[in-house]
Short mmCIF file of C-alpha atoms and ligand atoms in Angstrom, two decimals:
data_model
loop_
_atom_site.label_atom_id
_atom_site.label_comp_id
_atom_site.label_asym_id
_atom_site.label_seq_id
_atom_site.Cartn_x
_atom_site.Cartn_y
_atom_site.Cartn_z
CA UNK A 1 27.25 1.52 27.41
CA UNK A 2 23.24 -0.36 27.53
CA UNK A 3 22.36 -2.92 25.50
CA UNK A 4 20.28 -5.91 25.21
CA UNK A 5 19.66 -9.87 26.24
CA UNK A 6 17.73 -12.34 25.38
CA UNK A 7 16.43 -13.17 28.97
CA UNK A 8 13.70 -16.28 28.56
CA UNK A 9 11.77 -16.96 25.18
CA UNK A 10 8.73 -18.95 24.56
CA UNK A 11 5.73 -20.37 22.67
CA UNK A 12 2.54 -21.64 21.37
CA UNK A 13 0.32 -23.67 19.05
CA UNK A 14 -3.32 -23.96 18.71
CA UNK A 15 -4.12 -27.81 19.68
CA UNK A 16 -5.82 -28.19 16.15
CA UNK A 17 -3.25 -29.88 13.86
CA UNK A 18 -4.00 -30.01 10.39
CA UNK A 19 -1.92 -32.86 8.46
CA UNK A 20 -1.65 -32.87 4.39
CA UNK A 21 -3.61 -35.45 4.13
CA UNK A 22 -6.25 -33.27 5.88
CA UNK A 23 -5.91 -31.17 3.03
CA UNK A 24 -6.56 -34.01 0.60
CA UNK A 25 -10.10 -34.12 2.13
CA UNK A 26 -11.10 -30.35 0.79
CA UNK A 27 -8.44 -28.83 -1.76
CA UNK A 28 -6.76 -30.50 -4.98
CA UNK A 29 -3.51 -31.55 -3.33
CA UNK A 30 -1.31 -34.39 -2.05
CA UNK A 31 0.42 -35.25 0.54
CA UNK A 32 3.22 -35.64 -1.26
CA UNK A 33 3.66 -32.71 -3.26
CA UNK A 34 3.65 -30.85 -0.34
CA UNK A 35 6.42 -32.78 1.50
CA UNK A 36 8.68 -32.67 -0.90
CA UNK A 37 7.79 -29.13 -2.99
CA UNK A 38 7.72 -27.50 0.85
CA UNK A 39 8.79 -29.98 3.64
CA UNK A 40 5.71 -28.87 5.55
CA UNK A 41 3.88 -31.97 6.66
CA UNK A 42 1.26 -30.70 9.44
CA UNK A 43 0.37 -27.21 10.37
CA UNK A 44 -1.58 -25.40 13.75
CA UNK A 45 -4.96 -23.86 13.00
CA UNK A 46 -6.29 -21.59 15.65
CA UNK A 47 -9.59 -22.84 17.68
CA UNK A 48 -13.21 -20.52 17.12
CA UNK A 49 -12.92 -17.65 18.94
CA UNK A 50 -8.91 -17.49 19.75
CA UNK A 51 -7.24 -14.61 18.12
CA UNK A 52 -3.46 -13.48 17.58
CA UNK A 53 -3.44 -11.98 20.99
CA UNK A 54 -4.80 -14.90 22.29
CA UNK A 55 -1.58 -17.00 20.83
CA UNK A 56 0.70 -13.49 21.43
CA UNK A 57 -0.91 -14.30 25.63
CA UNK A 58 0.21 -17.91 26.24
CA UNK A 59 3.37 -17.04 24.17
CA UNK A 60 4.49 -13.96 26.59
CA UNK A 61 3.27 -16.23 29.57
CA UNK A 62 5.80 -18.91 29.09
CA UNK A 63 8.49 -16.46 27.75
CA UNK A 64 8.03 -14.08 31.08
CA UNK A 65 8.36 -17.35 33.11
CA UNK A 66 11.41 -18.71 31.58
CA UNK A 67 13.20 -15.00 32.30
CA UNK A 68 12.10 -15.14 36.22
CA UNK A 69 10.16 -12.30 35.56
CA UNK A 70 6.78 -10.51 36.11
CA UNK A 71 4.19 -8.96 33.79
CA UNK A 72 5.23 -5.69 36.38
CA UNK A 73 9.26 -5.43 35.10
CA UNK A 74 7.64 -5.78 31.75
CA UNK A 75 7.68 -1.73 30.33
CA UNK A 76 7.14 -2.24 26.33
CA UNK A 77 5.21 -4.71 24.06
CA UNK A 78 6.17 -5.09 20.86
CA UNK A 79 3.79 -7.55 18.34
CA UNK A 80 4.66 -8.28 15.17
CA UNK A 81 1.80 -9.58 13.29
CA UNK A 82 -0.32 -9.08 9.77
CA UNK A 83 -3.13 -11.03 11.70
CA UNK A 84 -3.89 -8.04 14.23
CA UNK A 85 -7.71 -8.97 15.83
CA UNK A 86 -9.45 -6.06 14.34
CA UNK A 87 -8.12 -2.81 12.75
CA UNK A 88 -7.38 -1.35 15.74
CA UNK A 89 -6.74 -1.38 18.95
CA UNK A 90 -3.34 -3.09 18.47
CA UNK A 91 -2.57 -6.64 19.19
CA UNK A 92 0.13 -5.40 21.58
CA UNK A 93 -2.60 -3.11 23.06
CA UNK A 94 -4.87 -5.98 23.60
CA UNK A 95 -1.89 -8.63 24.69
CA UNK A 96 -0.77 -5.34 27.70
CA UNK A 97 -4.63 -5.75 29.22
CA UNK A 98 -4.75 -9.42 28.81
CA UNK A 99 -1.51 -10.09 30.70
CA UNK A 100 -2.21 -7.07 33.35
CA UNK A 101 0.08 -4.75 32.14
CA UNK A 102 -0.70 -1.41 32.85
CA UNK A 103 1.91 0.92 31.99
CA UNK A 104 4.65 1.22 29.65
CA UNK A 105 4.75 1.34 24.73
CA UNK A 106 2.54 -1.00 23.16
CA UNK A 107 1.98 -1.56 19.56
CA UNK A 108 2.22 -3.73 16.70
CA UNK A 109 5.07 -3.84 13.94
CA UNK A 110 3.81 -4.81 10.57
CA UNK A 111 6.74 -6.74 8.85
CA UNK A 112 4.80 -9.72 7.43
CA UNK A 113 7.41 -13.30 7.91
CA UNK A 114 9.81 -10.42 8.89
CA UNK A 115 8.20 -8.55 11.83
CA UNK A 116 9.78 -10.50 14.72
CA UNK A 117 12.86 -9.41 13.08
CA UNK A 118 12.05 -5.77 12.72
CA UNK A 119 10.46 -5.70 16.28
CA UNK A 120 13.41 -7.05 18.12
CA UNK A 121 15.65 -4.42 15.99
CA UNK A 122 13.24 -1.80 17.62
CA UNK A 123 13.09 -3.08 20.88
CA UNK A 124 16.92 -3.36 20.60
CA UNK A 125 16.91 0.06 20.29
CA UNK A 126 14.29 1.06 22.94
CA UNK A 127 16.52 -0.32 25.54
CA UNK A 128 20.02 0.81 24.00
CA UNK A 129 18.59 4.45 23.86
CA UNK A 130 17.08 3.88 27.55
CA UNK A 131 13.53 4.66 27.08
CA UNK A 132 13.08 1.43 28.35
CA UNK A 133 14.59 -1.88 30.52
CA UNK A 134 12.21 -5.33 29.96
CA UNK A 135 10.70 -4.90 26.66
CA UNK A 136 8.49 -8.23 25.87
CA UNK A 137 8.87 -8.41 22.03
CA UNK A 138 6.29 -11.30 20.02
CA UNK A 139 5.48 -12.74 16.80
CA UNK A 140 2.33 -13.73 16.09
CA UNK A 141 -0.29 -15.10 13.73
CA UNK A 142 -3.63 -16.24 12.79
CA UNK A 143 -2.56 -16.46 9.35
CA UNK A 144 -4.99 -19.20 8.82
CA UNK A 145 -7.62 -16.26 8.02
CA UNK A 146 -6.17 -14.94 5.83
CA UNK A 147 -6.28 -18.36 3.58
CA UNK A 148 -8.70 -19.22 0.13
CA UNK A 149 -8.76 -22.98 1.28
CA UNK A 150 -9.89 -23.38 -2.74
CA UNK A 151 -6.66 -22.12 -3.52
CA UNK A 152 -3.92 -24.66 -3.55
CA UNK A 153 -1.07 -22.55 -4.57
CA UNK A 154 -1.04 -20.91 -0.98
CA UNK A 155 -3.86 -22.77 1.49
CA UNK A 156 -1.08 -25.91 1.62
CA UNK A 157 1.73 -23.24 3.04
CA UNK A 158 0.42 -21.56 6.30
CA UNK A 159 -0.64 -21.99 9.61
CA UNK A 160 -0.81 -20.15 13.04
CA UNK A 161 1.40 -19.86 16.02
CA UNK A 162 3.41 -17.37 18.02
CA UNK A 163 6.84 -17.04 19.89
CA UNK A 164 7.61 -14.43 22.16
CA UNK A 165 11.84 -13.33 23.73
CA UNK A 166 11.80 -10.94 27.20
CA UNK A 167 14.24 -8.43 26.16
CA UNK A 168 16.41 -6.91 28.99
CA UNK A 169 19.01 -4.05 29.45
CA UNK A 170 22.95 -5.56 29.83
CA UNK A 171 25.97 -4.58 30.26
CA UNK A 172 26.96 -6.75 27.61
CA UNK A 173 25.41 -7.53 24.26
CA UNK A 174 22.85 -9.82 23.57
CA UNK A 175 21.53 -8.30 19.99
CA UNK A 176 25.10 -7.68 18.72
CA UNK A 177 23.42 -5.80 15.78
CA UNK A 178 20.22 -5.97 13.25
CA UNK A 179 20.12 -5.26 9.68
CA UNK A 180 16.23 -4.63 8.10
CA UNK A 181 15.70 -4.02 4.70
CA UNK A 182 12.47 -3.48 2.52
CA UNK A 183 11.65 -2.85 -1.42
CA UNK A 184 8.13 -2.01 -1.91
CA UNK A 185 8.39 -2.46 -5.75
CA UNK A 186 7.29 -6.11 -5.06
CA UNK A 187 4.87 -5.31 -2.97
CA UNK A 188 2.51 -6.95 -5.56
CA UNK A 189 4.57 -11.00 -5.52
CA UNK A 190 2.91 -11.85 -1.77
CA UNK A 191 0.05 -9.48 -0.53
CA UNK A 192 -3.33 -9.28 0.76
CA UNK A 193 -4.78 -6.68 -1.20
CA UNK A 194 -7.91 -5.84 0.73
CA UNK A 195 -8.99 -3.58 3.26
CA UNK A 196 -12.32 -1.99 5.44
CA UNK A 197 -13.86 1.09 3.51
CA UNK A 198 -17.04 2.17 3.42
CA UNK A 199 -17.92 -0.20 6.21
CA UNK A 200 -16.91 -3.13 4.17
CA UNK A 201 -14.67 -5.33 3.20
CA UNK A 202 -13.50 -3.95 0.30
CA UNK A 203 -11.08 -5.49 -2.42
CA UNK A 204 -9.35 -8.80 -1.91
CA UNK A 205 -8.98 -10.36 1.99
CA UNK A 206 -7.25 -13.42 1.10
CA UNK A 207 -3.52 -13.90 0.19
CA UNK A 208 -1.74 -14.22 -3.53
CA UNK A 209 1.33 -14.68 -3.93
CA UNK A 210 4.13 -15.45 -6.81
CA UNK A 211 5.38 -18.27 -6.08
CA UNK A 212 8.64 -18.51 -8.20
CA UNK A 213 9.21 -15.12 -7.61
CA UNK A 214 8.88 -15.42 -4.20
CA UNK A 215 11.43 -18.31 -3.54
CA UNK A 216 14.37 -16.66 -5.80
CA UNK A 217 13.93 -13.04 -4.15
CA UNK A 218 13.73 -15.36 -0.35
CA UNK A 219 17.07 -17.36 -1.41
CA UNK A 220 18.64 -14.70 -2.55
CA UNK A 221 18.03 -11.40 0.06
CA UNK A 222 18.29 -14.33 3.25
CA UNK A 223 22.07 -14.83 1.83
CA UNK A 224 22.81 -11.44 1.24
CA UNK A 225 21.82 -10.52 4.74
CA UNK A 226 23.70 -13.06 6.68
CA UNK A 227 26.71 -11.79 5.51
CA UNK A 228 25.89 -8.45 5.54
CA UNK A 229 25.56 -9.32 9.60
CA UNK A 230 28.52 -11.30 9.67
CA UNK A 231 30.67 -8.94 8.23
CA UNK A 232 29.67 -6.22 10.52
CA UNK A 233 30.14 -8.00 13.50
CA UNK A 234 33.84 -8.57 11.66
CA UNK A 235 32.70 -13.25 12.39
CA UNK A 236 32.92 -15.92 10.05
CA UNK A 237 29.83 -17.77 9.52
CA UNK A 238 31.55 -20.65 11.68
CA UNK A 239 31.93 -18.31 14.02
CA UNK A 240 27.81 -18.90 14.69
CA UNK A 241 26.27 -22.38 16.63
CA UNK A 242 22.53 -21.61 14.93
CA UNK A 243 20.45 -20.01 12.08
CA UNK A 244 17.17 -19.70 13.20
CA UNK A 245 15.75 -18.52 9.69
CA UNK A 246 12.55 -17.72 8.59
CA UNK A 247 9.91 -21.27 8.50
CA UNK A 248 8.39 -20.63 4.75
CA UNK A 249 9.58 -23.35 2.59
CA UNK A 250 12.73 -26.28 3.41
CA UNK A 251 14.12 -25.38 -0.38
CA UNK A 252 14.74 -22.01 0.84
CA UNK A 253 15.90 -22.50 4.44
CA UNK A 254 18.34 -25.98 2.83
CA UNK A 255 19.44 -22.80 -0.14
CA UNK A 256 20.21 -20.12 2.35
CA UNK A 257 22.14 -22.77 4.03
CA UNK A 258 24.59 -24.14 1.18
CA UNK A 259 24.73 -20.67 0.00
CA UNK A 260 26.58 -19.98 3.78
CA UNK A 261 28.19 -22.92 3.79
CA UNK A 262 27.15 -23.53 7.20
CA UNK A 263 26.20 -27.26 8.51
CA UNK A 264 22.84 -28.33 8.24
CA UNK A 265 22.90 -29.27 11.27
CA UNK A 266 22.82 -25.95 12.63
CA UNK A 267 20.11 -24.77 10.89
CA UNK A 268 17.37 -24.69 13.33
CA UNK A 269 14.07 -26.21 11.05
CA UNK A 270 10.58 -26.34 11.95
CA UNK A 271 8.70 -25.83 9.62
CA UNK A 272 7.16 -29.46 8.58
CA UNK A 273 5.61 -29.51 11.70
CA UNK A 274 4.25 -25.25 11.68
CA UNK A 275 3.99 -24.09 8.43
CA UNK A 276 5.47 -20.39 7.76
CA UNK A 277 3.40 -18.55 10.20
CA UNK A 278 4.48 -15.43 9.32
CA UNK A 279 6.61 -13.26 11.90
CA UNK A 280 6.12 -16.32 15.00
CA UNK A 281 7.94 -18.15 12.75
CA UNK A 282 11.44 -17.15 13.93
CA UNK A 283 10.30 -16.91 17.67
CA UNK A 284 8.45 -20.20 17.61
CA UNK A 285 11.72 -22.46 15.90
CA UNK A 286 13.98 -20.01 18.40
CA UNK A 287 11.87 -21.34 21.72
CA UNK A 288 11.64 -24.99 20.36
CA UNK A 289 15.53 -25.22 20.07
CA UNK A 290 15.96 -23.18 23.37
CA UNK A 291 13.70 -25.78 25.05
CA UNK A 292 15.29 -28.50 23.59
CA UNK A 293 18.79 -27.58 24.39
CA UNK A 294 20.15 -26.92 21.20
CA UNK A 295 20.30 -23.19 21.71
CA UNK A 296 22.27 -22.91 25.32
CA UNK A 297 23.25 -20.01 27.39
CA UNK A 298 26.89 -18.05 25.99
CA UNK A 299 26.34 -19.30 22.18
CA UNK A 300 25.85 -17.17 18.63
CA UNK A 301 22.41 -17.12 17.07
CA UNK A 302 21.64 -15.97 13.93
CA UNK A 303 18.02 -15.15 12.80
CA UNK A 304 16.83 -14.13 9.15
CA UNK A 305 13.64 -13.53 8.01
CA UNK A 306 12.43 -12.42 3.95
CA UNK A 307 8.65 -11.44 3.77
CA UNK A 308 6.19 -9.55 1.73
CA UNK A 309 6.49 -6.19 1.51
CA UNK A 310 9.14 -7.17 0.36
CA UNK A 311 10.61 -6.80 3.54
CA UNK A 312 14.20 -8.63 4.93
CA UNK A 313 16.31 -8.81 7.78
CA UNK A 314 19.35 -10.88 10.66
CA UNK A 315 19.47 -10.34 13.40
CA UNK A 316 23.01 -11.29 14.91
CA UNK A 317 22.73 -12.16 19.15
CA UNK A 318 24.90 -14.00 22.30
CA UNK A 319 22.04 -15.72 23.83
O1 LIG B 1 7.46 -15.68 4.22
C1 LIG B 1 7.57 -16.35 1.88
C2 LIG B 1 6.18 -16.41 2.19
N1 LIG B 1 6.34 -17.20 1.16
C3 LIG B 1 7.00 -18.03 0.87
O2 LIG B 1 8.46 -18.28 1.03
C4 LIG B 1 6.75 -18.84 -0.60
C5 LIG B 1 7.93 -19.11 -1.86
N2 LIG B 1 7.98 -20.23 -2.43
C6 LIG B 1 7.24 -21.46 -2.30
O3 LIG B 1 7.69 -22.46 -1.03
C7 LIG B 1 6.86 -22.30 -4.01
O4 LIG B 1 7.45 -21.43 -5.27
C8 LIG B 1 5.81 -22.62 -3.91
C9 LIG B 1 6.14 -24.44 -2.93
C10 LIG B 1 4.65 -22.23 -3.53
C11 LIG B 1 5.74 -23.69 -5.57
O5 LIG B 1 6.61 -24.51 -5.16
P1 LIG B 1 6.85 -24.34 -6.69
O6 LIG B 1 8.13 -25.19 -6.86
O7 LIG B 1 7.73 -22.99 -7.36
O8 LIG B 1 6.09 -25.03 -7.85
P2 LIG B 1 5.23 -24.45 -8.96
O9 LIG B 1 4.41 -23.05 -8.05
O10 LIG B 1 6.88 -23.80 -9.97
O11 LIG B 1 4.48 -25.10 -9.47
C12 LIG B 1 4.48 -26.45 -9.87
C13 LIG B 1 3.15 -27.44 -9.72
C14 LIG B 1 2.32 -26.21 -11.08
O12 LIG B 1 1.45 -27.36 -12.16
P3 LIG B 1 1.65 -27.46 -13.32
O13 LIG B 1 1.26 -25.92 -13.55
O14 LIG B 1 3.45 -27.71 -13.54
O15 LIG B 1 0.95 -28.03 -13.64
C15 LIG B 1 1.16 -26.09 -9.75
O16 LIG B 1 -0.26 -26.38 -10.24
O17 LIG B 1 2.16 -27.48 -9.05
C16 LIG B 1 1.10 -27.18 -8.85
N3 LIG B 1 0.86 -26.69 -7.52
C17 LIG B 1 0.19 -28.12 -6.24
N4 LIG B 1 0.41 -28.91 -6.85
C18 LIG B 1 -0.38 -29.65 -5.92
C19 LIG B 1 1.18 -26.22 -6.90
N5 LIG B 1 0.96 -25.90 -5.58
C20 LIG B 1 -0.27 -27.52 -5.91
C21 LIG B 1 -0.28 -27.87 -4.12
N6 LIG B 1 -0.37 -29.25 -4.64
N7 LIG B 1 -0.53 -27.47 -3.16
#
């Protein structure tokens, strides 16, 4: 039996930091509101000309280095992103060229903030089936491209960044399970309802969100999908060393942790530093906790995401 296992993690955030105080200068908001309602203190914003594949490139190189592998070992690249460099080719193909990988499959997965969990699940299935041996799985976003900087309901929430893992074939898990869900009936609650047609952008190219409805839905399904993962593996929450949830709002994270009954000290939180980086948020948080020594070899980690679509999902992994 072949399983997949994380061999290395990496991440990258652009140098430019936008604090809540910086936002106060051009939008009707204040630091105290943003901190108390979301837990966000700052977010990173891409440099002029910096694209999603640029962010993904640095995170990928760091993940390969941590794994002790080279680009020659990679035979699959899956990039989760909502903010591709262009309509096509996929960001995964652009990343493939920048890395100098010349063969194997490369494609994007679009599941907004659940994108990384979806991408990990897909790559896990490629490896389990023998279709790939070494996958680069990336969540990367230049999400600030989608913001209306005059809309205080949304522009204070998001940021840019990338996280990556190298997933390798292994004799033992690795990834114990993934559970994916979606329900398109909720599409209107969180969307960028624009597209390219007739040679120009049509519709609206910025984020529209019913924050309250998204909040309630997120707390409900994150708890459900974590329980689903535990049940499928015959485990209790006390058997999990770390919860790495999607980083959208500290109150969503705390409510989910409370419902699950996990010690808050075992929940990885980065939303204060990164804001919501959509598909990048989970692998970014995972990499930070690996690099600062909290997440260690042999531990069990539960990843859980929720986002536009709606989509939601979890992955239970052994490091
Ligand atoms: O990855 C999934 C993506 N999205 C999410 O997960 C977001 C989920 N939702 C949330 O995080 C929260 O619903 C928000 C942070 C978006 C909003 O928090 P809330 O506690 O639900 O606030 P609210 O929408 O009930 O708004 C309360 C007040 C309103 O004023 P009034 O109508 O009560 O006078 C808003 O206009 O806060 C006002 N407000 C702001 N004030 C200062 C909304 N945004 C801001 C702001 N600064 N940036």
